Amino acid sequence: MAKPSRRSPKSTHWHCTQVRRTGAGLVALALVVTAADACELPPGGQPVANGDGSVRLAYRFEPTELRTDRHFALLVDVCAAAPVEAVRVDAQMPEHRHGMNYKPVVAKSSADRWRADGLLLHMPGRWEFRFDVRTGNRTERLTHAVNVE
Amino acid sequence: MKSVATLLARLAHAANVHAPAKGAIDARFKRARIVAALGGLAAIIAAPTAACADSGALLDFSDAERRALSAHGPWPPPLVADPSNRVSGNREAAALGQRLFFDGRLSANGRVACVSCHMPPALFSDRRKTSTGIAPVDRNSPSLLDVRFQRWFGRDGGADSLWAHALRPLADPREHGIALTRLAELLSTDAELSCRYRKVFGRDAASVDADTGAADGAKAIAAFQETLVSMPTPFDRFRDALAAGDRDAAARYPAAAQRGARIFVGKGRCNVCHIGPLFSNREFADVGIPFFVAPGKVDSGRHDGIRRVRDDPFNQLGRHNDDPARATGIATRHVDPQPKNFGEWKVPGLRNVARTAPYMHNGSLATLTDVIRHYSDLDEDRLHADGERILKPLKLNDAEVADLVSFLESLDSPPPGFVVELLPTPLARIPCANDAK
């Protein structure tokens, strides 16, 4: 039968400190996720989230039908644990290794909504939308692929 | 009947002129109109026989192929007026514009008109490798058929509206070689032109500044060019039948053209860039055609085109745009210059392509077969598009090349290829009040 290990007082102090720190981190993470979860994205948009769910967004097209060869806007609703300072939008064709011929301009249109104007997908195929969401000194990239005929 | 149509087509080609004098344009154009009309009649008689020779069965197109082919119509698209041009769609403006289009006085030597490089019998191109105005230029003259449907104008997209593009050749020292004030001056001083201007714009041309007068003249020219819309083609009849599920009608489309259509949307992937009813995405591409013009001289294509359009005082962001909202400026506002633009050229539409040889921005490929073999045997090392991977050698065999040519030939409208409401005497100067209604 193994004897129970005996810790020194110093070791115990370190161990408790680590437990407190870990617990604080878990609480912080829970708060982060909770803050993001508490934000509701309006229905109808295409949802996209990062790996841990700390940044979520939903986007929709304007006009609503996505076609090649026609300029369109993206309306992007964002939920994040921290205030969103900027959103950058772009689109690429990964298989062709090129992007758009146009540079979207993104502006905040309301509390949680951003509007990207000037996009145009100039050929059919698989396009990947890329959303760079900046909160504080952290930028999170979210991507979503669409197939355009 | 086929030999009659061929003979008449050759006569129409012989009516082409080179740097014509004003009187010569009038006489030859009249002959060309008559020849083109007779050619159309003969072709209509000959066409059913030619079409029947190789049709009767429909290939087993997949759903994806049907959708892809259906996306190339219907034709023509809705004819929407240009909001940046307040006289777009105006018949009187088109009449004024047509006068200006044929007027050699809009050149430094009095002999070069728009029609010099954009001749009706040649579907408003000139069938030369590269064109000559006052002096030789480096580029092939594109057809003006269906030009109204473009987003960017010129082979490098250096203009963002049809009317702004009408001004560019006037000012180019190798093309017309005049100051734009010359256009405003003509509209003020010529009795007929000033009368027409007054009818269209509701004021005297002398009452506006020279830039506004030039912009107005260009808008009238654009109103004329907007009328140059090609007629539906054998492909359109096939496409419409396919979209409607009418197998019998679709089966009348020649078998070779059907096979070529399958290659176009399949193995050839031509519809990646040649999309929609116009068979063009209206953007730009590097297809491996050299951009060297002469030792030490390059033609950078889209790279220079973006710079031009941004610097142009007549662009869609400027004061001459008649659209108060400037919605038409969205492309110019957002266009993104990139290194890959060097050596890119506008993707041309393919309607009537078989009748507008030679091909490419510099006229370097003489026939459609040459063009297809260029893509079939593509040297990827010649592509200079910054890591882009769109084009790959198609490796077509001879039969596939021939089928693709057959498909492209089916994009030809029955001769003369277009319907344009021409003034009875496009060149003679008559008082504008005497025009027949």
XYZ file of C-alpha atoms in Angstrom:
586
model
C 0.000 0.000 0.000
C 1.499 3.290 -1.019
C 2.083 5.856 1.613
C 0.360 9.250 1.097
C 2.835 11.919 -0.071
C 3.643 14.687 2.282
C 3.986 18.263 0.899
C 6.111 20.955 2.388
C 4.311 24.176 3.397
C 6.027 26.026 0.494
C 4.902 23.429 -1.993
C 1.390 23.627 -0.672
C 1.382 27.429 -1.047
C 2.557 27.148 -4.673
C -0.031 24.488 -5.379
C -2.832 26.610 -3.947
C -1.644 29.615 -5.926
C -1.729 27.599 -9.115
C -5.206 26.348 -8.326
C -6.390 29.901 -7.693
C -4.799 31.121 -10.918
C -6.269 28.307 -12.940
C -9.645 28.905 -11.402
C -9.419 32.615 -12.195
C -8.507 31.816 -15.764
C -11.419 29.476 -16.178
C -13.734 32.066 -14.715
C -12.337 34.702 -17.070
C -12.798 32.395 -20.036
C -16.307 31.629 -18.960
C -16.983 35.349 -18.666
C -15.569 35.931 -22.134
C -17.639 33.204 -23.674
C -20.639 34.280 -21.695
C -20.238 37.863 -22.888
C -20.075 36.709 -26.490
C -22.996 34.332 -25.961
C -25.071 37.064 -24.402
C -24.872 39.064 -27.629
C -27.575 37.951 -30.040
C -27.003 37.935 -33.760
C -30.050 38.887 -35.822
C -31.658 35.956 -37.637
C -31.273 35.369 -41.358
C -27.574 35.997 -41.773
C -24.911 33.387 -42.462
C -23.320 32.581 -39.083
C -19.544 32.288 -38.714
C -17.579 31.790 -35.493
C -13.967 31.468 -34.444
C -12.642 28.356 -32.775
C -13.552 29.157 -29.169
C -16.702 31.086 -29.956
C -15.336 34.309 -28.530
C -16.065 36.066 -31.807
C -19.228 35.330 -33.759
C -20.684 37.098 -36.705
C -23.498 36.778 -39.185
C -23.373 38.302 -42.656
C -25.862 38.878 -45.414
C -25.626 40.188 -48.984
C -27.122 43.345 -50.372
C -28.683 42.760 -52.863
C -29.705 39.460 -51.351
C -28.881 37.319 -54.381
C -25.140 36.812 -54.753
C -24.066 36.851 -58.385
C -20.807 37.189 -60.193
C -20.172 40.321 -62.186
C -22.177 42.651 -59.960
C -21.079 44.895 -57.110
C -22.623 44.081 -53.748
C -22.340 44.954 -50.067
C -21.926 42.748 -47.013
C -23.827 43.575 -43.841
C -21.905 42.055 -40.939
C -23.273 41.730 -37.399
C -20.558 40.941 -34.875
C -20.653 39.598 -31.326
C -17.406 39.594 -29.385
C -16.312 39.527 -25.786
C -14.643 42.894 -26.096
C -15.725 45.984 -28.009
C -15.099 45.586 -31.713
C -12.864 48.373 -32.935
C -12.607 47.488 -36.603
C -13.721 44.913 -39.118
C -11.906 44.215 -42.359
C -13.536 42.244 -45.168
C -11.959 40.581 -48.167
C -12.585 37.673 -50.529
C -10.219 35.232 -52.191
C -10.367 32.306 -54.579
C -7.942 29.907 -52.871
C -7.755 27.485 -55.802
C -6.903 30.291 -58.226
C -4.720 32.174 -55.767
C -6.253 35.560 -56.374
C -8.595 37.980 -54.709
C -10.989 40.594 -55.934
C -10.145 43.461 -58.270
C -11.848 45.808 -55.840
C -11.072 46.921 -52.302
C -14.103 47.008 -50.006
C -14.602 49.948 -47.676
C -15.948 48.968 -44.267
C -17.785 51.350 -41.957
C -19.715 50.896 -38.755
C -23.395 51.414 -39.454
C -24.821 50.721 -35.966
C -23.840 49.327 -32.560
C -22.944 45.809 -33.690
C -23.284 46.134 -37.459
C -20.636 46.851 -40.043
C -21.181 47.483 -43.714
C -18.658 46.570 -46.409
C -19.249 48.213 -49.770
C -17.634 47.665 -53.150
C -17.198 43.900 -53.344
C -17.405 42.138 -56.697
C -16.730 38.463 -57.425
C -15.574 38.411 -61.032
C -15.686 34.706 -61.759
C -17.730 31.653 -60.794
C -16.345 29.110 -58.382
C -15.405 28.814 -54.748
C -14.781 32.113 -52.963
C -13.716 32.483 -49.356
C -14.861 35.530 -47.407
C -12.378 36.670 -44.767
C -13.410 38.775 -41.806
C -10.690 40.290 -39.612
C -12.265 41.442 -36.346
C -10.132 43.637 -34.110
C -10.809 43.944 -30.410
C -8.170 45.788 -28.403
C -4.774 44.595 -29.572
C -6.113 41.278 -30.826
C -7.330 40.502 -34.356
C -9.333 37.393 -35.005
C -9.803 36.044 -38.560
C -13.013 34.282 -39.445
C -13.577 32.711 -42.844
C -16.511 31.333 -44.742
C -16.600 29.796 -48.213
C -19.347 30.137 -50.788
C -19.762 28.589 -54.211
C -20.908 31.043 -56.856
C -22.267 29.817 -60.171
C -26.757 30.221 -101.820
C -23.687 29.726 -99.653
C -21.442 30.876 -102.507
C -23.639 33.951 -103.035
C -23.391 34.789 -99.341
C -19.606 34.344 -99.502
C -19.366 36.614 -102.536
C -21.460 39.299 -100.911
C -19.430 39.051 -97.715
C -16.257 39.580 -99.750
C -17.825 42.637 -101.388
C -18.712 43.985 -97.972
C -15.120 43.458 -96.853
C -13.863 45.281 -99.928
C -15.904 48.287 -98.845
C -13.553 48.768 -95.882
C -11.547 51.949 -96.052
C -8.232 53.111 -94.662
C -7.980 56.644 -93.307
C -10.840 57.635 -95.561
C -11.623 61.067 -96.849
C -15.032 62.328 -95.830
C -16.612 61.918 -99.261
C -15.116 58.442 -99.599
C -16.684 57.366 -96.304
C -20.107 58.430 -97.525
C -19.954 56.570 -100.848
C -18.382 53.426 -99.459
C -20.679 53.312 -96.465
C -23.740 53.523 -98.695
C -22.367 50.631 -100.799
C -21.581 48.642 -97.665
C -25.103 49.065 -96.306
C -26.613 47.745 -99.518
C -24.133 44.863 -99.663
C -24.695 44.006 -96.006
C -28.459 43.966 -96.467
C -28.199 41.659 -99.503
C -25.743 39.488 -97.634
C -28.234 39.206 -94.830
C -30.953 38.088 -97.209
C -28.709 35.452 -98.789
C -27.545 34.212 -95.409
C -31.096 33.865 -94.170
C -31.861 31.693 -97.202
C -28.627 29.700 -96.780
C -28.737 29.346 -93.000
C -31.355 26.595 -92.614
C -29.488 24.402 -95.112
C -26.177 24.903 -93.315
C -27.725 24.345 -89.904
C -29.507 21.150 -90.977
C -26.353 19.556 -92.346
C -24.996 18.543 -88.934
C -27.834 18.467 -86.410
C -30.737 16.303 -85.346
C -29.575 14.773 -82.072
C -29.017 16.381 -78.713
C -25.982 15.490 -76.632
C -26.709 14.160 -73.161
C -25.886 17.413 -71.358
C -25.772 17.062 -67.590
C -27.761 19.345 -65.299
C -24.596 21.269 -64.481
C -23.820 21.731 -68.179
C -27.365 22.913 -68.879
C -27.150 25.442 -66.054
C -23.777 26.646 -67.270
C -24.985 27.079 -70.851
C -28.235 28.723 -69.756
C -26.217 31.330 -67.882
C -25.106 32.728 -71.264
C -28.504 34.189 -71.967
C -31.090 35.412 -72.529
C -30.011 37.804 -75.234
C -30.117 40.744 -75.359
C -30.044 41.812 -71.702
C -32.377 44.629 -70.636
C -31.351 47.900 -72.280
C -30.908 50.142 -69.276
C -30.138 53.823 -69.753
C -26.825 55.036 -68.337
C -27.631 57.248 -65.328
C -24.344 59.124 -65.773
C -25.459 60.238 -69.256
C -28.667 62.241 -69.214
C -29.140 61.753 -72.972
C -28.667 57.979 -72.878
C -31.526 56.415 -74.842
C -32.405 59.748 -76.459
C -33.010 59.320 -80.199
C -32.108 62.895 -81.060
C -28.880 62.541 -79.096
C -28.066 59.349 -80.996
C -28.577 61.225 -84.276
C -26.172 63.960 -83.138
C -23.745 61.325 -81.933
C -23.856 59.525 -85.239
C -23.004 62.755 -87.057
C -20.013 63.222 -84.802
C -18.985 59.564 -85.174
C -18.554 60.038 -88.912
C -17.032 63.533 -88.792
C -13.395 63.730 -89.914
C -13.156 67.321 -88.663
C -12.610 65.807 -85.202
C -9.000 65.095 -86.087
C -5.768 66.963 -86.586
C -5.638 66.181 -90.316
C -9.358 66.479 -91.020
C -9.539 62.898 -92.280
C -9.764 60.643 -89.221
C -13.195 59.958 -87.781
C -14.342 57.381 -85.229
C -15.583 55.343 -88.178
C -12.030 55.139 -89.539
C -11.232 52.386 -87.027
C -14.795 51.318 -86.232
C -16.376 50.545 -89.597
C -19.922 49.193 -89.849
C -19.071 46.492 -92.427
C -16.391 45.225 -90.026
C -18.859 45.192 -87.130
C -17.422 48.516 -85.983
C -13.827 47.358 -85.848
C -11.314 47.609 -88.711
C -9.995 44.046 -89.157
C -6.401 45.228 -88.942
C -3.792 43.799 -86.619
C -3.309 47.225 -85.042
C -5.023 50.412 -86.039
C -3.841 53.658 -87.576
C -5.309 57.059 -86.866
C -3.088 60.075 -87.331
C -0.272 57.586 -86.682
C -0.034 53.852 -85.986
C -1.185 52.731 -82.562
C -0.144 49.635 -80.634
C -3.513 48.016 -80.148
C -6.120 46.176 -82.125
C -9.400 48.025 -82.597
C -12.189 46.209 -80.768
C -15.676 45.953 -82.203
C -18.155 48.425 -80.737
C -21.036 45.972 -80.973
C -22.595 45.518 -77.540
C -20.163 48.043 -76.050
C -22.960 49.486 -73.935
C -22.879 46.409 -71.681
C -19.277 46.914 -70.562
C -18.184 48.104 -67.133
C -14.805 49.427 -68.226
C -13.996 50.802 -71.673
C -10.938 50.385 -73.826
C -8.670 47.371 -73.870
C -7.009 48.611 -70.685
C -10.219 49.795 -69.054
C -8.916 53.333 -69.000
C -12.416 54.808 -68.985
C -15.342 54.068 -66.697
C -18.171 55.179 -68.957
C -18.940 54.895 -72.642
C -19.101 58.654 -72.997
C -15.796 59.316 -71.215
C -14.190 56.737 -73.450
C -15.368 58.619 -76.554
C -13.114 61.518 -75.522
C -9.949 59.524 -75.049
C -9.146 58.755 -78.729
C -9.900 62.358 -79.658
C -7.122 63.589 -77.395
C -4.633 60.798 -78.175
C -1.992 62.278 -80.521
C -1.809 59.026 -82.516
C -5.559 58.583 -82.925
C -7.408 61.873 -83.598
C -4.850 64.272 -82.143
C -7.107 67.193 -81.207
C -7.748 69.241 -78.122
C -11.174 68.534 -76.635
C -12.019 72.197 -77.123
C -12.254 71.344 -80.846
C -15.333 69.201 -80.188
C -16.962 71.978 -78.169
C -16.029 74.475 -80.894
C -17.650 72.403 -83.646
C -20.828 72.070 -81.611
C -20.921 75.858 -81.262
C -20.008 76.929 -84.765
C -21.347 74.327 -87.196
C -24.908 75.246 -88.177
C -26.286 71.724 -88.201
C -24.385 70.459 -85.159
C -25.302 73.494 -83.068
C -28.944 73.069 -84.061
C -28.854 69.412 -83.052
C -27.070 70.235 -79.815
C -29.743 72.775 -78.932
C -32.510 70.251 -79.595
C -30.860 67.629 -77.406
C -29.466 69.649 -74.507
C -31.875 72.587 -74.481
C -29.189 75.276 -74.595
C -26.578 76.720 -76.919
C -23.245 74.921 -76.938
C -21.543 78.321 -76.749
C -23.190 78.935 -73.378
C -21.208 76.216 -71.583
C -17.506 75.850 -70.887
C -15.380 73.828 -73.304
C -15.097 70.782 -71.015
C -18.858 70.622 -70.560
C -19.362 71.037 -74.302
C -16.911 68.216 -74.965
C -18.606 65.994 -72.377
C -21.995 66.701 -73.953
C -20.671 65.814 -77.410
C -19.210 62.613 -76.010
C -22.546 61.756 -74.384
C -24.232 62.120 -77.757
C -21.633 59.828 -79.346
C -22.274 57.339 -76.555
C -26.030 57.558 -77.171
C -25.330 56.482 -80.751
C -22.931 53.699 -79.737
C -25.530 52.365 -77.301
C -27.725 51.512 -80.288
C -25.113 49.032 -81.570
C -26.579 45.842 -80.111
C -26.008 42.503 -81.811
C -28.848 40.280 -82.873
C -29.596 36.872 -81.339
C -27.543 33.981 -82.670
C -27.962 30.279 -83.392
C -26.460 29.658 -79.942
C -29.196 31.784 -78.374
C -31.883 29.662 -80.035
C -30.146 26.559 -78.677
C -29.687 28.082 -75.226
C -33.313 29.175 -75.001
C -34.522 25.739 -76.101
C -32.245 24.047 -73.577
C -33.464 26.315 -70.784
C -37.082 25.622 -71.752
C -36.540 21.872 -71.949
C -37.414 21.812 -75.670
C -35.215 18.925 -76.794
C -36.421 18.980 -80.407
C -35.536 22.642 -80.885
C -32.227 22.241 -79.071
C -31.335 19.281 -81.271
C -31.346 21.503 -84.356
C -28.128 23.115 -83.101
C -25.209 21.584 -85.044
C -23.567 18.634 -83.381
C -20.082 20.124 -83.687
C -21.253 23.293 -81.932
C -22.876 21.181 -79.198
C -19.588 19.367 -78.623
C -17.811 22.712 -78.623
C -20.302 24.102 -76.100
C -19.554 21.172 -73.814
C -15.832 21.923 -74.045
C -16.489 25.635 -73.432
C -18.182 25.004 -70.079
C -16.245 21.852 -69.236
C -12.725 20.875 -70.190
C -11.917 24.329 -71.573
C -13.261 26.205 -68.514
C -13.668 29.167 -70.873
C -16.723 30.252 -68.901
C -14.557 31.083 -65.883
C -13.757 34.416 -67.542
C -16.149 34.472 -70.508
C -19.287 34.502 -68.380
C -22.890 35.511 -68.825
C -24.854 36.666 -71.865
C -21.981 38.879 -73.004
C -19.459 36.016 -72.681
C -17.213 38.279 -70.624
C -16.807 39.009 -66.921
C -15.946 42.562 -68.009
C -12.731 42.421 -66.012
C -9.121 41.774 -66.942
C -6.796 38.849 -67.328
C -3.273 37.941 -68.249
C -3.393 35.238 -70.907
C 0.289 35.085 -71.740
C 0.350 37.535 -74.643
C 3.610 39.512 -74.517
C 3.297 43.133 -73.490
C 6.445 44.268 -75.275
C 5.588 46.578 -78.154
C 9.113 47.321 -79.351
C 12.606 47.056 -77.845
C 12.463 49.035 -74.633
C 8.753 49.779 -74.944
C 5.945 48.018 -73.085
C 2.192 48.368 -73.069
C 1.228 47.670 -69.479
C -2.473 47.172 -70.060
C -4.712 47.345 -67.030
C -1.928 48.762 -64.885
C -1.909 51.949 -66.931
C -5.650 51.801 -67.431
C -6.337 52.121 -63.703
C -4.021 55.101 -63.481
C -5.744 56.749 -66.452
C -9.255 56.323 -65.166
C -8.393 57.604 -61.709
C -6.738 60.699 -63.188
C -9.505 61.361 -65.706
C -11.496 64.566 -64.941
C -14.341 62.997 -66.921
C -14.549 59.874 -64.754
C -17.629 58.799 -62.845
C -16.467 60.571 -59.704
C -16.207 63.920 -61.464
C -18.558 66.820 -62.103
C -19.649 65.686 -65.551
C -21.443 62.597 -64.211
C -25.163 63.316 -64.529
C -26.030 60.851 -61.741
C -26.357 63.004 -58.587
C -25.908 59.956 -56.349
C -22.723 58.929 -58.151
C -23.862 55.320 -57.785
C -22.293 54.636 -61.159
C -18.911 55.484 -59.638
C -18.783 52.394 -57.445
C -16.286 50.570 -59.653
C -13.933 53.549 -59.887
C -14.282 54.236 -56.190
C -13.225 50.723 -55.201
C -10.871 49.578 -57.971
C -7.735 48.193 -56.360
C -4.431 48.586 -58.240
C -2.314 45.475 -57.839
C 1.010 44.267 -59.280
C -0.817 41.578 -61.234
C -2.517 44.305 -63.340
C 0.657 44.656 -65.405
C 0.036 42.792 -68.639
C -3.658 42.227 -68.004
C -6.157 43.076 -70.748
C -9.917 43.251 -70.811
C -11.685 39.948 -71.301
C -13.528 40.530 -74.584
C -17.079 39.473 -75.227
C -17.350 36.618 -77.701
C -20.511 37.494 -79.602
C -19.657 37.767 -83.306
C -16.087 36.892 -82.447
C -15.644 34.899 -85.653
C -16.181 38.080 -87.657
C -13.802 40.376 -85.780
C -10.369 38.856 -86.450
C -7.536 39.327 -85.695
C -7.466 38.720 -81.970
C -5.894 39.782 -78.681
C -5.032 43.316 -77.613
C -2.309 43.552 -80.242
C -3.988 41.578 -83.013
C -1.248 38.973 -82.762
C -3.459 35.938 -83.352
C -4.973 35.792 -86.825
C -7.694 33.158 -86.500
C -9.912 31.549 -83.899
C -7.966 28.338 -84.356
C -4.806 30.249 -83.449
C -6.498 31.555 -80.301
C -7.655 28.126 -79.212
C -4.259 26.591 -79.907
C -2.718 29.395 -77.820
C -4.773 28.250 -74.834
C -4.323 24.571 -75.685
C -0.520 24.810 -75.797
C -0.218 27.541 -73.161
C 3.267 28.209 -71.858
C 2.648 28.831 -68.174
C 6.052 30.438 -67.800
C 4.765 33.271 -70.022
C 2.073 34.124 -67.485
C 3.162 37.062 -65.392
C 0.216 37.314 -63.056
C 1.866 37.262 -59.677
C 1.268 33.658 -58.647
C -2.248 33.448 -59.971
C -3.319 29.988 -61.103
C -6.282 30.245 -63.418
C -4.998 29.197 -66.819
C -3.556 25.815 -67.609
C -2.780 24.328 -71.017
C -5.961 22.730 -72.298
C -4.214 20.067 -74.404
C -7.046 19.801 -76.919
C -6.832 17.467 -79.886
C -7.579 18.621 -83.438
C -11.202 17.493 -83.314
C -11.786 19.341 -80.044
C -10.216 22.497 -81.471
C -12.504 22.282 -84.504
C -15.568 21.755 -82.297
C -14.709 24.750 -80.142
C -14.331 26.860 -83.296
C -17.769 25.642 -84.428
C -19.233 26.711 -81.102
C -17.637 30.162 -81.319
C -18.886 30.573 -84.885
C -22.410 29.887 -83.631
C -22.119 33.106 -81.600
C -22.339 35.087 -84.848
C -25.511 37.046 -85.433
C -27.030 36.620 -88.908
C -25.457 39.244 -91.182
C -25.189 42.169 -90.963
C -25.039 41.265 -87.276
C -26.775 44.226 -85.803
C -29.639 46.616 -86.297
C -28.790 50.263 -86.011
C -31.051 53.122 -86.857
C -28.875 55.033 -89.262
C -29.647 58.495 -90.489
C -30.490 58.449 -94.215
C -27.315 60.373 -94.957
C -24.910 59.944 -92.067
C -22.356 62.278 -93.545
C -24.154 64.905 -95.518
C -24.776 68.052 -93.559
C -28.403 68.966 -93.689
C -30.337 71.371 -91.491
C -31.358 69.424 -88.419
C -34.968 70.567 -88.675
C -35.269 68.561 -91.907
C -34.607 65.128 -90.389
C -37.362 62.610 -91.179
C -39.284 61.568 -88.042
